[in-house]
mmCIF file of C-alpha atoms in Angstrom:
data_model
loop_
_atom_site.group_PDB
_atom_site.id
_atom_site.type_symbol
_atom_site.label_atom_id
_atom_site.label_comp_id
_atom_site.label_asym_id
_atom_site.label_seq_id
_atom_site.Cartn_x
_atom_site.Cartn_y
_atom_site.Cartn_z
ATOM 1 C CA UNK A 1 118.236 104.635 104.152
ATOM 2 C CA UNK A 2 119.597 103.118 107.318
ATOM 3 C CA UNK A 3 117.531 101.058 109.726
ATOM 4 C CA UNK A 4 114.641 103.149 111.059
ATOM 5 C CA UNK A 5 112.743 102.074 114.138
ATOM 6 C CA UNK A 6 109.542 103.649 115.389
ATOM 7 C CA UNK A 7 110.451 107.294 116.143
ATOM 8 C CA UNK A 8 107.372 107.938 118.192
ATOM 9 C CA UNK A 9 107.176 104.961 120.541
ATOM 10 C CA UNK A 10 108.057 104.818 124.213
ATOM 11 C CA UNK A 11 110.931 102.866 125.736
ATOM 12 C CA UNK A 12 108.729 99.973 126.819
ATOM 13 C CA UNK A 13 105.318 98.639 125.925
ATOM 14 C CA UNK A 14 102.535 98.955 128.503
ATOM 15 C CA UNK A 15 99.053 97.427 128.622
ATOM 16 C CA UNK A 16 96.324 99.189 126.682
ATOM 17 C CA UNK A 17 94.627 101.763 128.930
ATOM 18 C CA UNK A 18 90.935 101.298 129.570
ATOM 19 C CA UNK A 19 88.754 103.532 127.430
ATOM 20 C CA UNK A 20 86.863 106.304 129.208
ATOM 21 C CA UNK A 21 83.114 106.672 128.652
ATOM 22 C CA UNK A 22 82.305 108.397 125.362
ATOM 23 C CA UNK A 23 79.193 110.196 124.193
ATOM 24 C CA UNK A 24 78.852 107.918 121.153
ATOM 25 C CA UNK A 25 78.761 104.151 121.802
ATOM 26 C CA UNK A 26 81.824 102.324 120.642
ATOM 27 C CA UNK A 27 83.995 99.289 121.303
ATOM 28 C CA UNK A 28 87.375 98.905 122.982
ATOM 29 C CA UNK A 29 90.307 98.722 120.610
ATOM 30 C CA UNK A 30 91.418 95.187 119.807
ATOM 31 C CA UNK A 31 94.939 94.344 120.958
ATOM 32 C CA UNK A 32 97.425 93.449 118.203
ATOM 33 C CA UNK A 33 100.058 91.785 120.346
ATOM 34 C CA UNK A 34 101.258 89.831 117.320
ATOM 35 C CA UNK A 35 102.778 92.911 115.636
ATOM 36 C CA UNK A 36 106.566 93.120 115.906
ATOM 37 C CA UNK A 37 108.841 96.063 115.083
ATOM 38 C CA UNK A 38 111.181 93.769 113.129
ATOM 39 C CA UNK A 39 108.353 92.662 110.838
ATOM 40 C CA UNK A 40 107.140 96.228 110.297
ATOM 41 C CA UNK A 41 110.665 97.252 109.364
ATOM 42 C CA UNK A 42 111.041 94.429 106.834
ATOM 43 C CA UNK A 43 107.618 94.720 105.167
ATOM 44 C CA UNK A 44 104.739 96.476 106.950
ATOM 45 C CA UNK A 45 102.100 96.147 104.236
ATOM 46 C CA UNK A 46 100.808 92.624 104.965
ATOM 47 C CA UNK A 47 100.526 93.683 108.610
ATOM 48 C CA UNK A 48 98.541 96.769 107.615
ATOM 49 C CA UNK A 49 96.195 94.637 105.514
ATOM 50 C CA UNK A 50 95.410 92.379 108.454
ATOM 51 C CA UNK A 51 94.950 95.307 110.850
ATOM 52 C CA UNK A 52 92.577 97.146 108.484
ATOM 53 C CA UNK A 53 90.492 94.026 107.941
ATOM 54 C CA UNK A 54 90.048 93.545 111.694
ATOM 55 C CA UNK A 55 89.453 97.148 112.840
ATOM 56 C CA UNK A 56 90.429 100.722 111.934
ATOM 57 C CA UNK A 57 92.323 101.155 115.236
ATOM 58 C CA UNK A 58 94.315 98.687 117.362
ATOM 59 C CA UNK A 59 96.300 98.895 120.562
ATOM 60 C CA UNK A 60 99.797 97.674 119.587
ATOM 61 C CA UNK A 61 102.015 96.863 122.590
ATOM 62 C CA UNK A 62 105.172 96.696 120.464
ATOM 63 C CA UNK A 63 104.961 100.418 119.685
ATOM 64 C CA UNK A 64 103.172 101.371 122.920
ATOM 65 C CA UNK A 65 100.365 103.213 121.168
ATOM 66 C CA UNK A 66 97.160 102.843 119.182
ATOM 67 C CA UNK A 67 97.820 102.324 115.482
ATOM 68 C CA UNK A 68 95.284 103.979 113.160
ATOM 69 C CA UNK A 69 95.225 102.214 109.786
ATOM 70 C CA UNK A 70 92.020 103.162 107.948
ATOM 71 C CA UNK A 71 91.791 106.109 105.562
ATOM 72 C CA UNK A 72 88.607 107.433 107.186
ATOM 73 C CA UNK A 73 90.078 107.419 110.690
ATOM 74 C CA UNK A 74 93.363 109.017 109.581
ATOM 75 C CA UNK A 75 91.485 111.716 107.665
ATOM 76 C CA UNK A 76 89.252 112.464 110.661
ATOM 77 C CA UNK A 77 92.299 112.912 112.896
ATOM 78 C CA UNK A 78 94.015 115.241 110.418
ATOM 79 C CA UNK A 79 90.986 117.520 110.269
ATOM 80 C CA UNK A 80 90.410 117.794 114.035
ATOM 81 C CA UNK A 81 93.302 119.169 116.072
ATOM 82 C CA UNK A 82 90.904 120.076 118.889
ATOM 83 C CA UNK A 83 90.483 116.391 119.752
ATOM 84 C CA UNK A 84 93.720 115.041 118.303
ATOM 85 C CA UNK A 85 96.709 117.115 119.404
ATOM 86 C CA UNK A 86 100.090 117.198 117.666
ATOM 87 C CA UNK A 87 101.704 118.305 120.933
ATOM 88 C CA UNK A 88 102.377 114.809 122.207
ATOM 89 C CA UNK A 89 103.792 114.472 125.708
ATOM 90 C CA UNK A 90 107.064 112.595 126.227
ATOM 91 C CA UNK A 91 107.928 113.001 122.550
ATOM 92 C CA UNK A 92 111.222 111.472 121.456
ATOM 93 C CA UNK A 93 111.235 113.928 118.562
ATOM 94 C CA UNK A 94 111.202 116.831 121.033
ATOM 95 C CA UNK A 95 114.134 115.286 122.877
ATOM 96 C CA UNK A 96 116.111 114.741 119.685
ATOM 97 C CA UNK A 97 115.286 117.920 117.756
ATOM 98 C CA UNK A 98 113.526 120.314 120.118
ATOM 99 C CA UNK A 99 109.910 121.484 120.068
ATOM 100 C CA UNK A 100 109.265 122.126 116.386
ATOM 101 C CA UNK A 101 106.079 123.183 114.611
ATOM 102 C CA UNK A 102 105.307 119.498 113.924
ATOM 103 C CA UNK A 103 104.622 119.027 117.628
ATOM 104 C CA UNK A 104 102.614 122.217 118.116
ATOM 105 C CA UNK A 105 98.930 123.029 117.752
ATOM 106 C CA UNK A 106 97.495 126.337 116.623
ATOM 107 C CA UNK A 107 97.989 129.195 117.144
ATOM 108 C CA UNK A 108 101.638 128.395 118.020
ATOM 109 C CA UNK A 109 102.003 126.088 115.025
ATOM 110 C CA UNK A 110 100.840 128.715 112.535
ATOM 111 C CA UNK A 111 103.276 131.334 113.836
ATOM 112 C CA UNK A 112 106.214 129.042 113.109
ATOM 113 C CA UNK A 113 104.769 127.843 109.806
ATOM 114 C CA UNK A 114 104.201 131.374 108.490
ATOM 115 C CA UNK A 115 107.915 132.046 108.870
ATOM 116 C CA UNK A 116 108.594 129.412 106.186
ATOM 117 C CA UNK A 117 106.218 130.900 103.631
ATOM 118 C CA UNK A 118 108.486 133.221 101.662
ATOM 119 C CA UNK A 119 111.062 130.500 100.979
ATOM 120 C CA UNK A 120 108.704 127.663 100.074
ATOM 121 C CA UNK A 121 105.899 129.408 98.174
ATOM 122 C CA UNK A 122 105.407 128.261 94.551
ATOM 123 C CA UNK A 123 106.492 131.599 93.085
ATOM 124 C CA UNK A 124 109.872 131.472 94.838
ATOM 125 C CA UNK A 125 110.349 127.855 93.799
ATOM 126 C CA UNK A 126 109.712 128.692 90.148
ATOM 127 C CA UNK A 127 111.816 131.852 90.019
ATOM 128 C CA UNK A 128 114.712 130.807 92.250
ATOM 129 C CA UNK A 129 114.939 127.178 93.325
ATOM 130 C CA UNK A 130 114.213 125.417 90.031
ATOM 131 C CA UNK A 131 117.464 126.632 88.471
ATOM 132 C CA UNK A 132 119.399 125.468 91.525
ATOM 133 C CA UNK A 133 117.736 122.054 91.437
ATOM 134 C CA UNK A 134 118.622 121.678 87.763
ATOM 135 C CA UNK A 135 122.264 122.562 88.455
ATOM 136 C CA UNK A 136 122.485 120.135 91.358
ATOM 137 C CA UNK A 137 120.865 117.406 89.288
ATOM 138 C CA UNK A 138 123.527 117.806 86.610
ATOM 139 C CA UNK A 139 126.301 117.597 89.204
ATOM 140 C CA UNK A 140 125.056 114.455 90.885
ATOM 141 C CA UNK A 141 123.923 112.655 87.748
ATOM 142 C CA UNK A 142 127.510 113.101 86.542
ATOM 143 C CA UNK A 143 128.586 111.555 89.846
ATOM 144 C CA UNK A 144 126.353 108.549 89.153
ATOM 145 C CA UNK A 145 127.805 108.162 85.669
ATOM 146 C CA UNK A 146 131.360 108.376 87.003
ATOM 147 C CA UNK A 147 130.618 105.631 89.515
ATOM 148 C CA UNK A 148 129.897 103.386 86.522
ATOM 149 C CA UNK A 149 127.740 100.276 86.114
ATOM 150 C CA UNK A 150 126.566 98.928 89.449
ATOM 151 C CA UNK A 151 126.489 102.405 90.992
ATOM 152 C CA UNK A 152 123.902 102.862 93.715
ATOM 153 C CA UNK A 153 121.099 105.148 92.589
ATOM 154 C CA UNK A 154 120.303 106.153 96.170
ATOM 155 C CA UNK A 155 123.741 106.920 97.555
ATOM 156 C CA UNK A 156 125.507 108.047 94.375
ATOM 157 C CA UNK A 157 122.677 110.283 93.168
ATOM 158 C CA UNK A 158 119.396 110.684 95.068
ATOM 159 C CA UNK A 159 120.858 111.265 98.540
ATOM 160 C CA UNK A 160 123.549 113.844 97.653
ATOM 161 C CA UNK A 161 121.227 115.597 95.175
ATOM 162 C CA UNK A 162 118.463 116.117 97.722
ATOM 163 C CA UNK A 163 120.941 116.875 100.527
ATOM 164 C CA UNK A 164 122.598 119.630 98.499
ATOM 165 C CA UNK A 165 119.217 121.067 97.584
ATOM 166 C CA UNK A 166 118.224 121.130 101.249
ATOM 167 C CA UNK A 167 121.529 122.667 102.333
ATOM 168 C CA UNK A 168 120.849 125.680 100.120
ATOM 169 C CA UNK A 169 117.133 125.848 100.948
ATOM 170 C CA UNK A 170 118.012 125.988 104.631
ATOM 171 C CA UNK A 171 120.868 128.450 104.128
ATOM 172 C CA UNK A 172 123.710 126.388 105.596
ATOM 173 C CA UNK A 173 126.510 127.938 103.571
ATOM 174 C CA UNK A 174 128.869 126.818 106.339
ATOM 175 C CA UNK A 175 128.084 123.094 105.933
ATOM 176 C CA UNK A 176 128.326 120.374 103.278
ATOM 177 C CA UNK A 177 125.779 117.974 101.835
ATOM 178 C CA UNK A 178 127.593 115.224 103.749
ATOM 179 C CA UNK A 179 126.930 117.164 106.961
ATOM 180 C CA UNK A 180 123.253 117.361 106.027
ATOM 181 C CA UNK A 181 123.037 113.606 105.513
ATOM 182 C CA UNK A 182 124.782 112.864 108.807
ATOM 183 C CA UNK A 183 122.725 115.381 110.791
ATOM 184 C CA UNK A 184 119.505 114.073 109.294
ATOM 185 C CA UNK A 185 120.148 110.398 109.993
ATOM 186 C CA UNK A 186 121.499 110.753 113.522
ATOM 187 C CA UNK A 187 118.697 113.057 114.685
ATOM 188 C CA UNK A 188 116.074 110.798 113.079
ATOM 189 C CA UNK A 189 117.699 107.857 114.862
ATOM 190 C CA UNK A 190 117.194 109.856 118.058
ATOM 191 C CA UNK A 191 113.487 110.233 117.363
ATOM 192 C CA UNK A 192 113.373 106.443 117.032
ATOM 193 C CA UNK A 193 115.427 105.620 120.101
ATOM 194 C CA UNK A 194 112.682 103.674 121.861
ATOM 195 C CA UNK A 195 115.332 101.393 123.420
ATOM 196 C CA UNK A 196 116.965 104.443 125.043
ATOM 197 C CA UNK A 197 120.373 103.535 123.585
ATOM 198 C CA UNK A 198 122.897 106.028 125.034
ATOM 199 C CA UNK A 199 125.099 105.892 121.922
ATOM 200 C CA UNK A 200 122.183 106.936 119.722
ATOM 201 C CA UNK A 201 121.363 109.803 122.062
ATOM 202 C CA UNK A 202 125.020 110.865 122.056
ATOM 203 C CA UNK A 203 125.168 110.989 118.259
ATOM 204 C CA UNK A 204 121.853 112.852 118.062
ATOM 205 C CA UNK A 205 123.025 115.339 120.682
ATOM 206 C CA UNK A 206 126.305 115.893 118.821
ATOM 207 C CA UNK A 207 124.475 116.621 115.563
ATOM 208 C CA UNK A 208 121.972 118.837 117.376
ATOM 209 C CA UNK A 209 124.838 120.869 118.839
ATOM 210 C CA UNK A 210 126.501 121.140 115.424
ATOM 211 C CA UNK A 211 123.273 122.404 113.870
ATOM 212 C CA UNK A 212 122.869 124.949 116.663
ATOM 213 C CA UNK A 213 126.409 126.218 116.068
ATOM 214 C CA UNK A 214 125.844 126.414 112.307
ATOM 215 C CA UNK A 215 122.595 128.346 112.814
ATOM 216 C CA UNK A 216 124.198 130.745 115.285
ATOM 217 C CA UNK A 217 126.976 131.451 112.790
ATOM 218 C CA UNK A 218 124.683 131.933 109.793
ATOM 219 C CA UNK A 219 121.960 134.146 111.285
ATOM 220 C CA UNK A 220 124.081 137.329 111.602
ATOM 221 C CA UNK A 221 125.708 136.648 108.227
ATOM 222 C CA UNK A 222 122.357 136.260 106.484
ATOM 223 C CA UNK A 223 120.928 139.276 108.278
ATOM 224 C CA UNK A 224 123.649 141.296 106.539
ATOM 225 C CA UNK A 225 123.632 139.248 103.313
ATOM 226 C CA UNK A 226 120.017 138.106 102.777
ATOM 227 C CA UNK A 227 119.079 135.432 100.267
ATOM 228 C CA UNK A 228 116.077 133.189 99.600
ATOM 229 C CA UNK A 229 116.910 130.602 102.268
ATOM 230 C CA UNK A 230 114.875 129.654 105.323
ATOM 231 C CA UNK A 231 117.539 130.897 107.713
ATOM 232 C CA UNK A 232 117.698 134.241 105.949
ATOM 233 C CA UNK A 233 113.946 134.659 106.287
ATOM 234 C CA UNK A 234 113.871 133.374 109.869
ATOM 235 C CA UNK A 235 116.540 135.905 110.833
ATOM 236 C CA UNK A 236 114.013 138.688 110.147
ATOM 237 C CA UNK A 237 110.943 137.348 111.987
ATOM 238 C CA UNK A 238 110.206 137.683 115.711
ATOM 239 C CA UNK A 239 110.272 134.051 116.824
ATOM 240 C CA UNK A 240 112.549 132.654 119.560
ATOM 241 C CA UNK A 241 115.945 131.219 118.687
ATOM 242 C CA UNK A 242 114.955 127.855 120.166
ATOM 243 C CA UNK A 243 111.991 127.670 117.777
ATOM 244 C CA UNK A 244 114.273 128.483 114.828
ATOM 245 C CA UNK A 245 116.659 125.745 115.906
ATOM 246 C CA UNK A 246 113.933 123.125 116.407
ATOM 247 C CA UNK A 247 112.211 123.907 113.116
ATOM 248 C CA UNK A 248 115.462 123.749 111.138
ATOM 249 C CA UNK A 249 116.308 120.390 112.711
ATOM 250 C CA UNK A 250 112.844 119.114 111.821
ATOM 251 C CA UNK A 251 113.411 120.357 108.268
ATOM 252 C CA UNK A 252 116.803 118.644 108.049
ATOM 253 C CA UNK A 253 115.135 115.376 109.014
ATOM 254 C CA UNK A 254 112.050 115.253 106.821
ATOM 255 C CA UNK A 255 113.301 117.596 104.113
ATOM 256 C CA UNK A 256 116.111 115.266 103.153
ATOM 257 C CA UNK A 257 114.905 111.705 103.388
ATOM 258 C CA UNK A 258 111.405 112.386 102.060
ATOM 259 C CA UNK A 259 112.443 113.602 98.568
ATOM 260 C CA UNK A 260 115.395 111.181 98.529
ATOM 261 C CA UNK A 261 113.154 108.201 99.198
ATOM 262 C CA UNK A 262 110.342 109.341 96.908
ATOM 263 C CA UNK A 263 112.799 109.828 94.042
ATOM 264 C CA UNK A 264 114.387 106.403 94.475
ATOM 265 C CA UNK A 265 111.055 104.672 95.143
ATOM 266 C CA UNK A 266 109.504 106.165 92.000
ATOM 267 C CA UNK A 267 112.399 105.220 89.730
ATOM 268 C CA UNK A 268 112.529 101.727 91.254
ATOM 269 C CA UNK A 269 108.782 101.270 90.733
ATOM 270 C CA UNK A 270 108.937 102.427 87.117
ATOM 271 C CA UNK A 271 111.910 100.165 86.370
ATOM 272 C CA UNK A 272 109.856 97.268 87.729
ATOM 273 C CA UNK A 273 106.865 98.252 85.546
ATOM 274 C CA UNK A 274 108.337 98.706 82.049
ATOM 275 C CA UNK A 275 104.949 99.388 80.420
ATOM 276 C CA UNK A 276 104.399 102.330 82.767
ATOM 277 C CA UNK A 277 107.966 103.542 82.242
ATOM 278 C CA UNK A 278 107.416 103.473 78.479
ATOM 279 C CA UNK A 279 104.250 105.542 78.892
ATOM 280 C CA UNK A 280 106.084 108.106 81.020
ATOM 281 C CA UNK A 281 108.816 108.385 78.381
ATOM 282 C CA UNK A 282 106.189 109.182 75.734
ATOM 283 C CA UNK A 283 104.086 111.589 77.796
ATOM 284 C CA UNK A 284 105.861 114.107 80.082
ATOM 285 C CA UNK A 285 102.555 114.869 81.832
ATOM 286 C CA UNK A 286 102.836 111.441 83.460
ATOM 287 C CA UNK A 287 105.879 112.459 85.522
ATOM 288 C CA UNK A 288 103.569 114.174 88.001
ATOM 289 C CA UNK A 289 101.210 111.187 88.066
ATOM 290 C CA UNK A 290 104.115 108.827 88.710
ATOM 291 C CA UNK A 291 105.210 111.005 91.633
ATOM 292 C CA UNK A 292 101.734 111.123 93.197
ATOM 293 C CA UNK A 293 101.188 107.386 92.768
ATOM 294 C CA UNK A 294 104.582 106.703 94.306
ATOM 295 C CA UNK A 295 103.867 108.726 97.457
ATOM 296 C CA UNK A 296 100.473 107.038 97.753
ATOM 297 C CA UNK A 297 101.980 103.585 97.302
ATOM 298 C CA UNK A 298 104.845 104.191 99.747
ATOM 299 C CA UNK A 299 104.147 107.258 101.876
ATOM 300 C CA UNK A 300 107.392 109.210 102.500
ATOM 301 C CA UNK A 301 106.455 109.468 106.172
ATOM 302 C CA UNK A 302 104.600 106.288 106.985
ATOM 303 C CA UNK A 303 103.448 107.177 110.497
ATOM 304 C CA UNK A 304 103.171 110.234 112.732
ATOM 305 C CA UNK A 305 101.906 110.705 116.306
ATOM 306 C CA UNK A 306 98.850 112.361 117.777
ATOM 307 C CA UNK A 307 97.387 112.416 121.282
ATOM 308 C CA UNK A 308 93.714 112.610 122.213
ATOM 309 C CA UNK A 309 92.679 115.627 124.267
ATOM 310 C CA UNK A 310 89.483 113.967 125.490
ATOM 311 C CA UNK A 311 87.716 110.624 125.380
ATOM 312 C CA UNK A 312 86.587 110.017 121.811
ATOM 313 C CA UNK A 313 85.060 107.356 119.605
ATOM 314 C CA UNK A 314 87.036 107.049 116.382
ATOM 315 C CA UNK A 315 85.407 104.955 113.653
ATOM 316 C CA UNK A 316 83.610 102.944 116.325
ATOM 317 C CA UNK A 317 86.655 102.485 118.584
ATOM 318 C CA UNK A 318 86.703 103.995 122.078
ATOM 319 C CA UNK A 319 89.835 105.958 122.952
ATOM 320 C CA UNK A 320 90.540 107.547 126.349
ATOM 321 C CA UNK A 321 91.815 111.069 126.901
ATOM 322 C CA UNK A 322 95.579 111.152 126.577
ATOM 323 C CA UNK A 323 95.709 108.148 124.226
ATOM 324 C CA UNK A 324 98.920 108.044 122.184
ATOM 325 C CA UNK A 325 98.119 107.407 118.524
ATOM 326 C CA UNK A 326 100.186 106.436 115.522
ATOM 327 C CA UNK A 327 98.474 107.677 112.360
ATOM 328 C CA UNK A 328 99.721 105.166 109.791
ATOM 329 C CA UNK A 329 99.586 106.914 106.434
ATOM 330 C CA UNK A 330 101.349 103.946 104.865
ATOM 331 C CA UNK A 331 98.248 101.908 105.690
ATOM 332 C CA UNK A 332 95.591 104.569 105.047
ATOM 333 C CA UNK A 333 96.943 105.172 101.543
ATOM 334 C CA UNK A 334 96.358 101.496 100.722
ATOM 335 C CA UNK A 335 92.837 101.315 102.110
ATOM 336 C CA UNK A 336 90.708 99.306 99.624
ATOM 337 C CA UNK A 337 87.674 101.308 100.722
ATOM 338 C CA UNK A 338 89.220 104.256 98.850
ATOM 339 C CA UNK A 339 91.669 102.866 96.289
ATOM 340 C CA UNK A 340 91.031 100.021 93.860
ATOM 341 C CA UNK A 341 93.742 97.336 93.950
ATOM 342 C CA UNK A 342 95.692 99.514 96.415
ATOM 343 C CA UNK A 343 98.712 97.223 96.768
ATOM 344 C CA UNK A 344 99.654 97.769 93.118
ATOM 345 C CA UNK A 345 101.712 100.631 91.704
ATOM 346 C CA UNK A 346 99.591 102.058 88.891
ATOM 347 C CA UNK A 347 100.091 105.552 87.489
ATOM 348 C CA UNK A 348 96.860 105.202 85.484
ATOM 349 C CA UNK A 349 94.566 104.683 88.473
ATOM 350 C CA UNK A 350 91.588 106.966 89.054
ATOM 351 C CA UNK A 351 92.703 110.166 90.744
ATOM 352 C CA UNK A 352 91.708 110.286 94.400
ATOM 353 C CA UNK A 353 93.262 112.334 97.224
ATOM 354 C CA UNK A 354 95.966 110.497 99.133
ATOM 355 C CA UNK A 355 97.224 111.402 102.602
ATOM 356 C CA UNK A 356 100.971 111.186 101.955
ATOM 357 C CA UNK A 357 101.585 114.835 102.833
ATOM 358 C CA UNK A 358 99.171 114.927 105.739
ATOM 359 C CA UNK A 359 96.222 117.256 105.865
ATOM 360 C CA UNK A 360 94.504 120.006 107.785
ATOM 361 C CA UNK A 361 96.657 122.638 109.470
ATOM 362 C CA UNK A 362 99.700 120.338 109.411
ATOM 363 C CA UNK A 363 99.674 119.710 105.654
ATOM 364 C CA UNK A 364 103.359 119.389 104.731
ATOM 365 C CA UNK A 365 104.870 122.823 104.092
ATOM 366 C CA UNK A 366 107.541 121.248 101.891
ATOM 367 C CA UNK A 367 105.137 119.555 99.476
ATOM 368 C CA UNK A 368 105.738 121.976 96.603
ATOM 369 C CA UNK A 369 109.516 121.832 97.077
ATOM 370 C CA UNK A 370 109.388 118.028 96.957
ATOM 371 C CA UNK A 371 107.241 118.014 93.834
ATOM 372 C CA UNK A 372 109.557 120.515 92.145
ATOM 373 C CA UNK A 373 112.881 118.807 92.817
ATOM 374 C CA UNK A 374 111.582 115.285 92.156
ATOM 375 C CA UNK A 375 108.640 115.385 89.736
ATOM 376 C CA UNK A 376 109.659 118.466 87.749
ATOM 377 C CA UNK A 377 113.463 118.185 87.696
ATOM 378 C CA UNK A 378 115.056 114.890 88.727
ATOM 379 C CA UNK A 379 112.562 112.322 87.491
ATOM 380 C CA UNK A 380 112.139 113.748 83.957
ATOM 381 C CA UNK A 381 115.883 114.313 83.601
ATOM 382 C CA UNK A 382 116.869 110.839 84.797
ATOM 383 C CA UNK A 383 114.379 109.182 82.443
ATOM 384 C CA UNK A 384 115.474 111.347 79.515
ATOM 385 C CA UNK A 385 119.242 111.332 80.095
ATOM 386 C CA UNK A 386 119.589 107.663 81.070
ATOM 387 C CA UNK A 387 117.465 105.889 78.441
ATOM 388 C CA UNK A 388 119.082 102.526 79.209
ATOM 389 C CA UNK A 389 118.723 102.799 82.975
ATOM 390 C CA UNK A 390 117.824 99.458 84.544
ATOM 391 C CA UNK A 391 118.205 97.602 87.801
ATOM 392 C CA UNK A 392 121.337 95.480 88.140
ATOM 393 C CA UNK A 393 120.173 91.828 87.925
ATOM 394 C CA UNK A 394 123.338 90.665 89.694
ATOM 395 C CA UNK A 395 122.794 92.844 92.766
ATOM 396 C CA UNK A 396 119.347 92.911 94.345
ATOM 397 C CA UNK A 397 117.779 96.170 95.428
ATOM 398 C CA UNK A 398 116.470 96.342 98.979
ATOM 399 C CA UNK A 399 113.980 98.538 100.793
ATOM 400 C CA UNK A 400 113.195 98.802 104.487
ATOM 401 C CA UNK A 401 111.431 100.784 107.172
ATOM 402 C CA UNK A 402 107.859 101.664 108.057
ATOM 403 C CA UNK A 403 107.893 105.104 109.707
ATOM 404 C CA UNK A 404 110.234 106.128 106.923
ATOM 405 C CA UNK A 405 110.406 103.563 104.115
ATOM 406 C CA UNK A 406 112.713 103.730 101.163
ATOM 407 C CA UNK A 407 115.398 102.004 99.157
ATOM 408 C CA UNK A 408 118.453 101.061 101.201
ATOM 409 C CA UNK A 409 120.308 99.640 98.203
ATOM 410 C CA UNK A 410 119.601 100.193 94.515
ATOM 411 C CA UNK A 411 122.397 99.155 92.132
ATOM 412 C CA UNK A 412 121.712 100.220 88.548
ATOM 413 C CA UNK A 413 123.106 99.806 85.051
ATOM 414 C CA UNK A 414 122.883 102.385 82.283
#
């Protein structure tokens, strides 16, 4: 994963707006002017610990928004779209990818989401996509083997495997997995272009135009030659072309790096906890537990935006109408009020609901696809087929990011 800056912040930081009167007494948000983007990118978790201990919500000038770090506050926001809107104004994601379902409230959100149902429902995954995932796994595990000792687990296996899966899920028969990786990264960089770098915008715009052209070419083809892909299904439903384009771009972004990062994070965590890896090898039922603990421990999307529609008091903190929020799932999923010893990776911990895939009406539509290609196909196969897999002691693995966090380098031996 390349460097990821905050994809939801503004170009410059501004002072915290004064809170409007609220019906329930509260306190102004404390200002965390000590938080820096560079530190979040390197390792956000000590920062989250300090923020949670001080208050559930802070105004953070560096990201030009309120950061929500407690589990209770994040959960309240997810369940209440009437007060916490997904349709954020001045969204960099809208500029980079268009107005997708992620930045819509109901009923508009549900119209777009329903169009994804046939492709992503569990029955279709089981009957159609599982065989494709297994085939792609075999192809890219062979690629990892051919690269030899010191191969990078992320870039020689996890990234092309998940990119090829997504290419077929989307229906881009006129593109390659390399195209998918490039489109995903450059458009995500656009959503994080808080410095308003013209080169980043140019690359994002180029990828956006390429995706539009690929969609325009595939829609009539798939209308005549239908398959199980998203584009094939979208070609038959009455939603505007611009919505189709925006939703596919959103899918290219999150649908690639989320499973890629979860797969690499989970394997990396298990390799660093040999007793847990040994347990997973003995009991296949633990593959699913390892996946769920991994996404709790390092949420695939660490932060997403919301905007208040009215003055509210959130966990005792006053927020004005129009407040720009960053719901930090990477912090909420390590809240010690919910999870015992939350900083540790532990597949044997007591089962409690995490927030890694969101909640409420915006619960991630790709959750079952991610679980299938990672927890049911790739993770069991990698553990079984590479019994001597281990991290390369001569080349350190690295991870980075906070909005999206994952392994940026993971040399392995086998």
